[in-house]
mmCIF file of the C-alpha atoms, coordinates in Angstrom:
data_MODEL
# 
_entry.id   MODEL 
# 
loop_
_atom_site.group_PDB 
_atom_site.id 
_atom_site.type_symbol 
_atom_site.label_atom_id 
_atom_site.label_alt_id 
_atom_site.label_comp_id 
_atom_site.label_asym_id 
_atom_site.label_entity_id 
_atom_site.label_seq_id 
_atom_site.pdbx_PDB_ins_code 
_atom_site.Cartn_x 
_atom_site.Cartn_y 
_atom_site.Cartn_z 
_atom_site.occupancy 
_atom_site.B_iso_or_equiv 
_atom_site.pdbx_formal_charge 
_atom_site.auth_seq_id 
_atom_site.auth_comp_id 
_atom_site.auth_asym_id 
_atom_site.auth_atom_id 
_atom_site.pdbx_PDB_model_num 
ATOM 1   C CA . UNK A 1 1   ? -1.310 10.695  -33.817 1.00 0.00 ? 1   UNK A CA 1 
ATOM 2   C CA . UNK A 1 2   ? -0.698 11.331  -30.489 1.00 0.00 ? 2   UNK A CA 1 
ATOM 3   C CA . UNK A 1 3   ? 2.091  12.294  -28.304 1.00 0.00 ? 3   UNK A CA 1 
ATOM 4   C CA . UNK A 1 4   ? 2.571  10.189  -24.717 1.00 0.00 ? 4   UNK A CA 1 
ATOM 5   C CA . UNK A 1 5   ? 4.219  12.032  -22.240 1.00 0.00 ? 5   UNK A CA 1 
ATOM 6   C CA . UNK A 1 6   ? 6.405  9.552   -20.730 1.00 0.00 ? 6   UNK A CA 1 
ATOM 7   C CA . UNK A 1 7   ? 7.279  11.705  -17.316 1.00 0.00 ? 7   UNK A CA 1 
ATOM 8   C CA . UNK A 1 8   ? 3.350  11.778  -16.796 1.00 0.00 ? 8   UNK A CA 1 
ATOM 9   C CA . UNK A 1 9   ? 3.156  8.219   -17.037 1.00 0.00 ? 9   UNK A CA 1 
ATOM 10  C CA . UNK A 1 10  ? 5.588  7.511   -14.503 1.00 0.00 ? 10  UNK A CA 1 
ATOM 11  C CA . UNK A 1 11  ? 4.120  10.096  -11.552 1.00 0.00 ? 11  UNK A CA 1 
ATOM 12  C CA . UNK A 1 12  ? 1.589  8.006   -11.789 1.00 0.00 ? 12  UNK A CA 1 
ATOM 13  C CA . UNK A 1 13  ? 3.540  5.996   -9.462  1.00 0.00 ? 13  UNK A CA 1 
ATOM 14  C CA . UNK A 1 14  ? 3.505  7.556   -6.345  1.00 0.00 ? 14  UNK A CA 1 
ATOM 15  C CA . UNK A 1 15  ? 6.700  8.198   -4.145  1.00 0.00 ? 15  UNK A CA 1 
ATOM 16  C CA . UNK A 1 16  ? 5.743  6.821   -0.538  1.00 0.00 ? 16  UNK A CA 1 
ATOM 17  C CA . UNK A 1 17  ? 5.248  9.042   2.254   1.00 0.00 ? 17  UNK A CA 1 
ATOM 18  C CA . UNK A 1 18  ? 8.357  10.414  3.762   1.00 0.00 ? 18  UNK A CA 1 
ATOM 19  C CA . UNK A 1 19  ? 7.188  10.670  7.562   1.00 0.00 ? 19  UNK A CA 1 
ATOM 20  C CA . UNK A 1 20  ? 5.771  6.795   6.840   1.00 0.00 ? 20  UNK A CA 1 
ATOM 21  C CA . UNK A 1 21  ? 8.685  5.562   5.529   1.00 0.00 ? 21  UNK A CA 1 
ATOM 22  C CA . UNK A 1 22  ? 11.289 7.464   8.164   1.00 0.00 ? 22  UNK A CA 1 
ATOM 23  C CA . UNK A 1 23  ? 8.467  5.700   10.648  1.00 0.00 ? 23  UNK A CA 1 
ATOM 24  C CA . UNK A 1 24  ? 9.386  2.585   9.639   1.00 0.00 ? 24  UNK A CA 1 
ATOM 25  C CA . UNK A 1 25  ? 13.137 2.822   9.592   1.00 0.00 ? 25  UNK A CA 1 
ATOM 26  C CA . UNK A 1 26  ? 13.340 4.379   12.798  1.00 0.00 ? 26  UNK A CA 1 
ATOM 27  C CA . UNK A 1 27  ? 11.000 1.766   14.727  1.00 0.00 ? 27  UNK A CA 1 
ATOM 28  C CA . UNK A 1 28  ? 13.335 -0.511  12.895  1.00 0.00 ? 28  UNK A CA 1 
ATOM 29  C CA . UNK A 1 29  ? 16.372 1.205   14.227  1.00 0.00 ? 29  UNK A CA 1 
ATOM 30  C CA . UNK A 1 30  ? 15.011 1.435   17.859  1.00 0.00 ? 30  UNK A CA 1 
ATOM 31  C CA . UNK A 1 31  ? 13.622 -2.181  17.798  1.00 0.00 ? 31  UNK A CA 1 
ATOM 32  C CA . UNK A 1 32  ? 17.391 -3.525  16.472  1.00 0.00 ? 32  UNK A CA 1 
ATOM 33  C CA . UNK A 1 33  ? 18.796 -1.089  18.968  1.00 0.00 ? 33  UNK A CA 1 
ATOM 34  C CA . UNK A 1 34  ? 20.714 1.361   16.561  1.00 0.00 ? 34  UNK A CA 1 
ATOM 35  C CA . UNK A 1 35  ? 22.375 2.683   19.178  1.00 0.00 ? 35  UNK A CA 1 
ATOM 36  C CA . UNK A 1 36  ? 25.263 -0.244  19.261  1.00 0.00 ? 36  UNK A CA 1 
ATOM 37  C CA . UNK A 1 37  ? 25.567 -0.636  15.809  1.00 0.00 ? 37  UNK A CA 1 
ATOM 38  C CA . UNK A 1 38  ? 28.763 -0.737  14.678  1.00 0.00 ? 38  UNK A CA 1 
ATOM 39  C CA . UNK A 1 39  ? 27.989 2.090   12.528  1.00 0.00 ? 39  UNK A CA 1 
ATOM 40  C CA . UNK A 1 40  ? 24.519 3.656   12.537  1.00 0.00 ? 40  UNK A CA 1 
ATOM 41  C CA . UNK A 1 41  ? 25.770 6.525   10.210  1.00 0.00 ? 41  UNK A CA 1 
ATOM 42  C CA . UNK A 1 42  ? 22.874 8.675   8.910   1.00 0.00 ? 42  UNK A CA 1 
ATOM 43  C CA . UNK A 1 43  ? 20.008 7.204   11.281  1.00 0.00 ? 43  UNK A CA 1 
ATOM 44  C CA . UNK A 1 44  ? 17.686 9.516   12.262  1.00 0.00 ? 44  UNK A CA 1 
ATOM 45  C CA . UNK A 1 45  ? 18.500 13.064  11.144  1.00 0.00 ? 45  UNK A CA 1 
ATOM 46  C CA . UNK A 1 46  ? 16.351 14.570  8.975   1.00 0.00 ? 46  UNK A CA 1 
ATOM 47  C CA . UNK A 1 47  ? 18.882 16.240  7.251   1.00 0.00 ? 47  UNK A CA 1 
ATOM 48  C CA . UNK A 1 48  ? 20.356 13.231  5.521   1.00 0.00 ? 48  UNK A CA 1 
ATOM 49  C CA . UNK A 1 49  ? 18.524 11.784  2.564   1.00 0.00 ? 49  UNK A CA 1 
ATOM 50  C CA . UNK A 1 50  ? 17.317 7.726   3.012   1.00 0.00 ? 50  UNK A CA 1 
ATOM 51  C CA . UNK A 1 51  ? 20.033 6.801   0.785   1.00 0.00 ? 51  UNK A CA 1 
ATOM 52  C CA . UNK A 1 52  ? 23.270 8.157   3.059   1.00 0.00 ? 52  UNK A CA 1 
ATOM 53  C CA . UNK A 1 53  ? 22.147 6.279   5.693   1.00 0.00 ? 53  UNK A CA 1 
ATOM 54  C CA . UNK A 1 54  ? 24.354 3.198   6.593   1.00 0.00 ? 54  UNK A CA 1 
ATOM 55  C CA . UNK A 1 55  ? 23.270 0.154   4.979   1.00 0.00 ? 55  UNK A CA 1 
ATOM 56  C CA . UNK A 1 56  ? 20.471 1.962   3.102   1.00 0.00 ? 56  UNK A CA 1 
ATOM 57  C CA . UNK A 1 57  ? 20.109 1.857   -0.319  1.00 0.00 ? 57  UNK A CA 1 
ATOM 58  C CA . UNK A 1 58  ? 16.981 4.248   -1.680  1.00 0.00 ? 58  UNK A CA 1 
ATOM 59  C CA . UNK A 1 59  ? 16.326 6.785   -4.098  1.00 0.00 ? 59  UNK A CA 1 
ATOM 60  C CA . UNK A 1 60  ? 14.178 9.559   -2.629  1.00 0.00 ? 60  UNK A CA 1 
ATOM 61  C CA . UNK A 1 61  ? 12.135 8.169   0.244   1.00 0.00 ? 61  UNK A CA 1 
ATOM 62  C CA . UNK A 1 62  ? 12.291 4.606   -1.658  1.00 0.00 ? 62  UNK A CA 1 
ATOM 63  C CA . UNK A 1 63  ? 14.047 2.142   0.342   1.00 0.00 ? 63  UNK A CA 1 
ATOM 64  C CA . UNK A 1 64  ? 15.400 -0.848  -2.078  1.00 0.00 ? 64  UNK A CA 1 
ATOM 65  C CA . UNK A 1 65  ? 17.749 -3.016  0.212   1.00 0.00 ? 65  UNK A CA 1 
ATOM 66  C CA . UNK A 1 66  ? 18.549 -2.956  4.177   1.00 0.00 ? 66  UNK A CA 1 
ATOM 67  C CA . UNK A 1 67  ? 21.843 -3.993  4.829   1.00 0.00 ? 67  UNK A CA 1 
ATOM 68  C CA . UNK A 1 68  ? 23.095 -5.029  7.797   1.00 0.00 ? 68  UNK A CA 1 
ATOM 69  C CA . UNK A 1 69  ? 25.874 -7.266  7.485   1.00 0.00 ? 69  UNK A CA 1 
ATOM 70  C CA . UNK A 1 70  ? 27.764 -7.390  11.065  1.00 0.00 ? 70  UNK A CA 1 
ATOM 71  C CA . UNK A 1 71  ? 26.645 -4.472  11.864  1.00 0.00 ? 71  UNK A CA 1 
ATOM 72  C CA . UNK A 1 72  ? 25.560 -5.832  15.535  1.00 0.00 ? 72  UNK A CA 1 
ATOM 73  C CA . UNK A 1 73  ? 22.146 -5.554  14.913  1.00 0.00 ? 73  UNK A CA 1 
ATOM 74  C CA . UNK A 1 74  ? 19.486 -7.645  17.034  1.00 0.00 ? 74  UNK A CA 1 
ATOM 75  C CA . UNK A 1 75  ? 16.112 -7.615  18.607  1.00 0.00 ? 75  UNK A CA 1 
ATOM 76  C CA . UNK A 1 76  ? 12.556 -8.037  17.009  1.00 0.00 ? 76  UNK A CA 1 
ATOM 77  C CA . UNK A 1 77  ? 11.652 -7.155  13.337  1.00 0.00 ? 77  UNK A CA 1 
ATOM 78  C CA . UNK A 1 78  ? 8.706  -4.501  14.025  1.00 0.00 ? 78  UNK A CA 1 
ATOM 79  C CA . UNK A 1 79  ? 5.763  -4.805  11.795  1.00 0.00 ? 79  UNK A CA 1 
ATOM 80  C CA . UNK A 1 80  ? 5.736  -1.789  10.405  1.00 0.00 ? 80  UNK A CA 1 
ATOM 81  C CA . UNK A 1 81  ? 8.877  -2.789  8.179   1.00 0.00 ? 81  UNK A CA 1 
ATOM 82  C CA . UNK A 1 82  ? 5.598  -3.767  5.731   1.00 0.00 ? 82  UNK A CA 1 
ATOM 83  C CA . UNK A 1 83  ? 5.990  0.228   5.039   1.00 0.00 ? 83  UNK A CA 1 
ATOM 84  C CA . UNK A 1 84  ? 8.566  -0.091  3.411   1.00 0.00 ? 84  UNK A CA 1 
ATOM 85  C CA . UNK A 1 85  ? 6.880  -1.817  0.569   1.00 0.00 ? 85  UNK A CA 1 
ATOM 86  C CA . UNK A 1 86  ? 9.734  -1.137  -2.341  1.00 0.00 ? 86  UNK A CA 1 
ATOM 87  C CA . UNK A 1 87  ? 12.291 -3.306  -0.337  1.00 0.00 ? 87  UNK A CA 1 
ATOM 88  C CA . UNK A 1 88  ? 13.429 -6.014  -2.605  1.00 0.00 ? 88  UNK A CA 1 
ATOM 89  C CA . UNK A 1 89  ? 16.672 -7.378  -0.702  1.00 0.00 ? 89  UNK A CA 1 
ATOM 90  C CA . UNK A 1 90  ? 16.840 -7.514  2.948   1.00 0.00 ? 90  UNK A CA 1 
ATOM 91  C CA . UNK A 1 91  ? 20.088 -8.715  4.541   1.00 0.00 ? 91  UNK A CA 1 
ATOM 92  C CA . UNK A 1 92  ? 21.087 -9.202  7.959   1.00 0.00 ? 92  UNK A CA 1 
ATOM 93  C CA . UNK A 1 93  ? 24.701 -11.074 8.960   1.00 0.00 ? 93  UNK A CA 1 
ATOM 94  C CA . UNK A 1 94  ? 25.234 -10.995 12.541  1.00 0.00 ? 94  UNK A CA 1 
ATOM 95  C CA . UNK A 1 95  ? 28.165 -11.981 14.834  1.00 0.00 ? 95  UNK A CA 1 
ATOM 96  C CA . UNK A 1 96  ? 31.027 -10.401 14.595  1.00 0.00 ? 96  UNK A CA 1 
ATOM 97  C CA . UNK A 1 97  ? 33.561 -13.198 15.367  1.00 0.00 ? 97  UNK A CA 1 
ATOM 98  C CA . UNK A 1 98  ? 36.853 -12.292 17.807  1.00 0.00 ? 98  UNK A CA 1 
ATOM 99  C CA . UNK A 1 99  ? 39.851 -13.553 16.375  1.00 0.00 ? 99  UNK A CA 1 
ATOM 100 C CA . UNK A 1 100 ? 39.536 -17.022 18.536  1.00 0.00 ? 100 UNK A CA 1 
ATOM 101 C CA . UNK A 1 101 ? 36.257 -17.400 17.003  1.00 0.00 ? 101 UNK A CA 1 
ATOM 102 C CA . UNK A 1 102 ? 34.286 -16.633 19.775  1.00 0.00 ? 102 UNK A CA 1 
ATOM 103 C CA . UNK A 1 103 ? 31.118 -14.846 19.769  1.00 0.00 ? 103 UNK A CA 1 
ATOM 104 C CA . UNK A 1 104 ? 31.696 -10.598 20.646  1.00 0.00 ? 104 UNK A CA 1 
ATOM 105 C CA . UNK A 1 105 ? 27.670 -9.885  20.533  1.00 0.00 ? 105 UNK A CA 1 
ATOM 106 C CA . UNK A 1 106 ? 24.662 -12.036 20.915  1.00 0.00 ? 106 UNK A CA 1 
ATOM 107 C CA . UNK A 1 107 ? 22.802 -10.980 17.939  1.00 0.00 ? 107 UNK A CA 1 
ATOM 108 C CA . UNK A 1 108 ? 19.419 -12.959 17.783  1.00 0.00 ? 108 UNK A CA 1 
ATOM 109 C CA . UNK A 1 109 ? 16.120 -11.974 15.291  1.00 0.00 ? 109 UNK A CA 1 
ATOM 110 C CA . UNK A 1 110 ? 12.556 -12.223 15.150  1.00 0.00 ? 110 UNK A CA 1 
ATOM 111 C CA . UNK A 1 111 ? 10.731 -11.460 12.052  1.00 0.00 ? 111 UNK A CA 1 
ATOM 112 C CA . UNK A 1 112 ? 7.135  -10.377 12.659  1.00 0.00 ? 112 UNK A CA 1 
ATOM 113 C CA . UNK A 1 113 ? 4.139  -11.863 10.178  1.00 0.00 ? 113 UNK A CA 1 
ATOM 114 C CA . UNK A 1 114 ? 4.088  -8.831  8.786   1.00 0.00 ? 114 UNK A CA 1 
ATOM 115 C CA . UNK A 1 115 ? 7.608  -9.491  7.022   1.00 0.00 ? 115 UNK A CA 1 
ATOM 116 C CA . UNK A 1 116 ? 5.741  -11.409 4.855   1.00 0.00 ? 116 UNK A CA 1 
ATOM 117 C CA . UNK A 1 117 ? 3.745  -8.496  3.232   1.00 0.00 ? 117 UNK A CA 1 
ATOM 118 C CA . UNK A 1 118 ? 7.097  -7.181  1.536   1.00 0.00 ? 118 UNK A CA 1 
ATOM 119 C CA . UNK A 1 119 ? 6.002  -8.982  -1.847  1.00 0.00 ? 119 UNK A CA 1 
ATOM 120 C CA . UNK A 1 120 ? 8.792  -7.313  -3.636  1.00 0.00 ? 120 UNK A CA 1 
ATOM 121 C CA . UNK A 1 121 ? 11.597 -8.660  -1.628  1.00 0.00 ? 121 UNK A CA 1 
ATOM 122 C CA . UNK A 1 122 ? 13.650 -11.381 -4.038  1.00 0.00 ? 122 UNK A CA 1 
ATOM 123 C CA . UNK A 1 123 ? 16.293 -11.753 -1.581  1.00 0.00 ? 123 UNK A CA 1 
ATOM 124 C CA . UNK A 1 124 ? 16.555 -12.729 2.155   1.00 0.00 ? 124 UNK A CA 1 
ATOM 125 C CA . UNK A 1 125 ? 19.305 -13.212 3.890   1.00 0.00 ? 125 UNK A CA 1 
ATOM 126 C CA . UNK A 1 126 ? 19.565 -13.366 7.768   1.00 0.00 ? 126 UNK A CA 1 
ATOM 127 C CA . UNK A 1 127 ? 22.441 -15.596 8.886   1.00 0.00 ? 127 UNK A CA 1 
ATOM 128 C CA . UNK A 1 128 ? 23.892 -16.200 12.163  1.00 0.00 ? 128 UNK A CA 1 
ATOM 129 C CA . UNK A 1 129 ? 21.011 -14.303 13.876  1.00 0.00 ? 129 UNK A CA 1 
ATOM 130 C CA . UNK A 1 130 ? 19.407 -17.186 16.079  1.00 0.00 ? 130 UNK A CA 1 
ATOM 131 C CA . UNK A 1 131 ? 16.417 -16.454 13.706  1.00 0.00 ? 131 UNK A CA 1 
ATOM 132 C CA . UNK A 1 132 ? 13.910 -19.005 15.048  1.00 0.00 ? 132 UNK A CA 1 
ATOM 133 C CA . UNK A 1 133 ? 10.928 -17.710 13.278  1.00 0.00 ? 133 UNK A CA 1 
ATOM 134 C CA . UNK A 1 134 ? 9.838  -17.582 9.926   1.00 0.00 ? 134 UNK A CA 1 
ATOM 135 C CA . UNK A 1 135 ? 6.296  -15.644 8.687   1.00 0.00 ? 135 UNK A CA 1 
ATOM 136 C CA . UNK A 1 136 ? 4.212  -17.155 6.120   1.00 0.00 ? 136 UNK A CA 1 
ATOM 137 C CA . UNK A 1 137 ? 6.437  -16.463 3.058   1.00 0.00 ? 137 UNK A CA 1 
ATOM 138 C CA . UNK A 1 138 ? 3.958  -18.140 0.456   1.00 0.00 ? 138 UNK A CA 1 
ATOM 139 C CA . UNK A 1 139 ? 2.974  -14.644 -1.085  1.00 0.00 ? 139 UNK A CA 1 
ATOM 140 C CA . UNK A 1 140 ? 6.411  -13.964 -1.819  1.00 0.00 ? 140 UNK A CA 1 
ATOM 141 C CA . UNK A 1 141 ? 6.454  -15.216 -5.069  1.00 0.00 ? 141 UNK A CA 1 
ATOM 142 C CA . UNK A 1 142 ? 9.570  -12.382 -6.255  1.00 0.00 ? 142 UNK A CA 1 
ATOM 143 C CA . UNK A 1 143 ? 12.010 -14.050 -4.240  1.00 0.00 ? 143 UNK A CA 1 
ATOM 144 C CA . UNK A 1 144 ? 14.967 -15.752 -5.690  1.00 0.00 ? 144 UNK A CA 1 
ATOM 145 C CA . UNK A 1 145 ? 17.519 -16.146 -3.071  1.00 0.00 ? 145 UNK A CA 1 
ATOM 146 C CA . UNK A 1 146 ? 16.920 -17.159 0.444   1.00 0.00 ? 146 UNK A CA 1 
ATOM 147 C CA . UNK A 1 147 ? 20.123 -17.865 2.747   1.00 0.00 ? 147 UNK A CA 1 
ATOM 148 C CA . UNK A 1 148 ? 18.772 -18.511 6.339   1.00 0.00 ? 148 UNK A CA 1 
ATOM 149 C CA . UNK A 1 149 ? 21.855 -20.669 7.491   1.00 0.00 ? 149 UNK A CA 1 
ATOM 150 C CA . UNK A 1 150 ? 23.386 -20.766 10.771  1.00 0.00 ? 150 UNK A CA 1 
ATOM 151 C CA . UNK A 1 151 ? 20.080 -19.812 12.448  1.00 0.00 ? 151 UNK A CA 1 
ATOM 152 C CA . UNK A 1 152 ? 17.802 -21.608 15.303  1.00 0.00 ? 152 UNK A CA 1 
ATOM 153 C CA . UNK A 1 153 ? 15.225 -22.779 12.568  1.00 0.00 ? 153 UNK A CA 1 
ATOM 154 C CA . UNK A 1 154 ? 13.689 -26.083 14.232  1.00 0.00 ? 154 UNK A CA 1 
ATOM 155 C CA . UNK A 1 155 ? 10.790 -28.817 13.161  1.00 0.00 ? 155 UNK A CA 1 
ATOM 156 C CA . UNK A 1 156 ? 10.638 -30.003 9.524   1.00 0.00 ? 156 UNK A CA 1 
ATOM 157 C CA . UNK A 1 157 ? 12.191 -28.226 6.947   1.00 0.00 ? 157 UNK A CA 1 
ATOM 158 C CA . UNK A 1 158 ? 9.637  -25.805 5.561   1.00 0.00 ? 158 UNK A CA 1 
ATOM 159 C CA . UNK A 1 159 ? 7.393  -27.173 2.104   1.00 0.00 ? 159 UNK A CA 1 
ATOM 160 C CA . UNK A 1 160 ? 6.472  -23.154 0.914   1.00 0.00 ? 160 UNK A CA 1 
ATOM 161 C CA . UNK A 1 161 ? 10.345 -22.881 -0.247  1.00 0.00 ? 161 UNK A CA 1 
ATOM 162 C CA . UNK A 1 162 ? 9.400  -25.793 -3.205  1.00 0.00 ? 162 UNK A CA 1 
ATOM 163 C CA . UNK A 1 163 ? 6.359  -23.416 -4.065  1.00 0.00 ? 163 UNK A CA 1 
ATOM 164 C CA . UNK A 1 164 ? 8.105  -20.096 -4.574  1.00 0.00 ? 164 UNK A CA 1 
ATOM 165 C CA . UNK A 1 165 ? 8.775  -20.168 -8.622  1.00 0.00 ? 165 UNK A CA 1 
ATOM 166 C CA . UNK A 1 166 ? 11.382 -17.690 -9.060  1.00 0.00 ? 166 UNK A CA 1 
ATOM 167 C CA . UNK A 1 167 ? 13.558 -19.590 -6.380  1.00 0.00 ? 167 UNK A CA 1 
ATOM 168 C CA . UNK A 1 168 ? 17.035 -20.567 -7.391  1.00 0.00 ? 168 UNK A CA 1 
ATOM 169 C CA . UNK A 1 169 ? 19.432 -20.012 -4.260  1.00 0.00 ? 169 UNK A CA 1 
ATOM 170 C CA . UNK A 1 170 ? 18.302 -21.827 -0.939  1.00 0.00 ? 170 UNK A CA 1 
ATOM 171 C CA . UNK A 1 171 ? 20.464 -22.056 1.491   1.00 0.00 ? 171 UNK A CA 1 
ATOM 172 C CA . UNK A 1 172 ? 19.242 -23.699 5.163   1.00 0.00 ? 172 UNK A CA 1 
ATOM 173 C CA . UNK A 1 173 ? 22.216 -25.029 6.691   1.00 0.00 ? 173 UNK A CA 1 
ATOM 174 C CA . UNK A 1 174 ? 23.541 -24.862 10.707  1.00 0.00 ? 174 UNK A CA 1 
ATOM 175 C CA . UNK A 1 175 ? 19.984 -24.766 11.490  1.00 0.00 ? 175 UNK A CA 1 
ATOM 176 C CA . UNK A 1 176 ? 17.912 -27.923 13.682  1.00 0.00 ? 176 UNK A CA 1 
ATOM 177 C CA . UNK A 1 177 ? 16.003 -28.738 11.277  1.00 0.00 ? 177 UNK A CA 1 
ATOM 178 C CA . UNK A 1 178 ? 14.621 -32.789 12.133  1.00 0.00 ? 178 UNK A CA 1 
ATOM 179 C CA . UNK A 1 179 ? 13.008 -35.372 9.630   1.00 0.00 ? 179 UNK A CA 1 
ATOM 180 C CA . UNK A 1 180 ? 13.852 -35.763 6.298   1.00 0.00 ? 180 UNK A CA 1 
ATOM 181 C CA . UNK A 1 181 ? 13.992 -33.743 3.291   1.00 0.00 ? 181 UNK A CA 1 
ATOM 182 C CA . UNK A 1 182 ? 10.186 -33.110 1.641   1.00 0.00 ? 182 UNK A CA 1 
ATOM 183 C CA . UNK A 1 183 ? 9.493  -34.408 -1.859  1.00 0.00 ? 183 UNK A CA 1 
ATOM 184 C CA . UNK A 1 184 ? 8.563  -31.476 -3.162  1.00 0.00 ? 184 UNK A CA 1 
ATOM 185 C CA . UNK A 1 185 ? 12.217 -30.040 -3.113  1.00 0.00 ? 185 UNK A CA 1 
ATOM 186 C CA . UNK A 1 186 ? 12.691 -32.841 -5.421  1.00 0.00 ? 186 UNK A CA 1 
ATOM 187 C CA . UNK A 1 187 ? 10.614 -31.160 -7.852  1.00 0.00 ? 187 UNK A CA 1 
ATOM 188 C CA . UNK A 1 188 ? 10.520 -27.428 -6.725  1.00 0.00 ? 188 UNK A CA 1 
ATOM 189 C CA . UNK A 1 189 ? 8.478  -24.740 -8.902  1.00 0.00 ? 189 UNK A CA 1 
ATOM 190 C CA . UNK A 1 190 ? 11.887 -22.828 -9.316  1.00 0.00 ? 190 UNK A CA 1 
ATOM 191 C CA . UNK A 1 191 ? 15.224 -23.467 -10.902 1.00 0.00 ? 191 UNK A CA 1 
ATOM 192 C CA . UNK A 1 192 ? 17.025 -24.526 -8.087  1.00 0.00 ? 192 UNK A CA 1 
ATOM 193 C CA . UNK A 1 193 ? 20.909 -24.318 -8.235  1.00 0.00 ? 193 UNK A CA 1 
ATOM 194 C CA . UNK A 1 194 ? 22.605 -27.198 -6.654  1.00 0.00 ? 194 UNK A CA 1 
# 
């Protein structure tokens, strides 16, 4: 008989580097120019652990979910957001709306190819962020939720969302997307909710 040492067994699995990972959020704080956030809490001192910074949620130098729901946030994804391999829900809402409806900030996003190398990621959402890119998200077979609506997405609607097999949410709509809907989203590989 012998005895496993559990705590062993998990250090196996290496925390990532903190200097990589505080890399990554800051060229992703400069590059969404973190300095007009509505509230940018946290970003950038040293002296604040991952997980007090707004919108963050982490344990140790693990980053889990960005969050950035009208938090004015705009520009280009950089591509070293791949660092940041851990990140399983990545949310962006932009716009924050005057009372008359009108538009305060243009927020607009790119996402870089690189986006697509966060394999862990099971939930995307980037609304109202004249997103008019998307990466090749075929590898990113985790994801289960995808709400790109009220975007600049253009051409035919994209076939990799019928491929993804742990898709159930989809949600496309206020985009320009032309032609009609692919037959394969009549028989996805996930469980589509309707």
């Amino acid at each position: 008989f012998a005895a496993v040492n559990v705590n062993e067994e998990l250090s196996e699995v290496e925390e990532p580097d903190y200097d990589k990972t505080y890399n990554a959020l800051m060229d992703f704080y400069n590059a969404m120019h973190g300095e007009n956030w509505v509230n940018n809490d946290g970003w950038g001192d040293k002296n604040v652990p991952f997980s007090n910074w707004f919108g963050l949620n982490a344990d140790g130098n693990t980053i889990y979910e960005i969050n950035m729901h009208e938090n004015r946030v705009s520009g280009d994804i950089p591509a070293s957001i791949a660092n940041l391999s851990s990140l399983g829900s990545f949310i962006i809402v932009g716009r924050d709306w005057n009372d008359d409806y009108t538009i305060e900030y243009p927020d607009k996003v790119t996402l870089p190819a690189e986006f697509a190398q966060l394999t862990n990621l099971y939930r995307i959402q980037i609304w109202n962020s004249r997103l008019s890119n998307l990466p090749n998200l075929s590898g990113m077979i985790q994801l289960n939720t995808v709400h790109l609506n009220r975007n600049n997405l253009s051409g035919a609607l994209p076939e990799v969302f019928a491929t993804l097999p742990n898709l159930e949410d989809l949600c496309l709509d206020g985009n320009q997307f032309t032609g009609g809907i692919p037959t394969s989203y009549f028989n996805p590989a996930g469980n589509w909710r309707s």
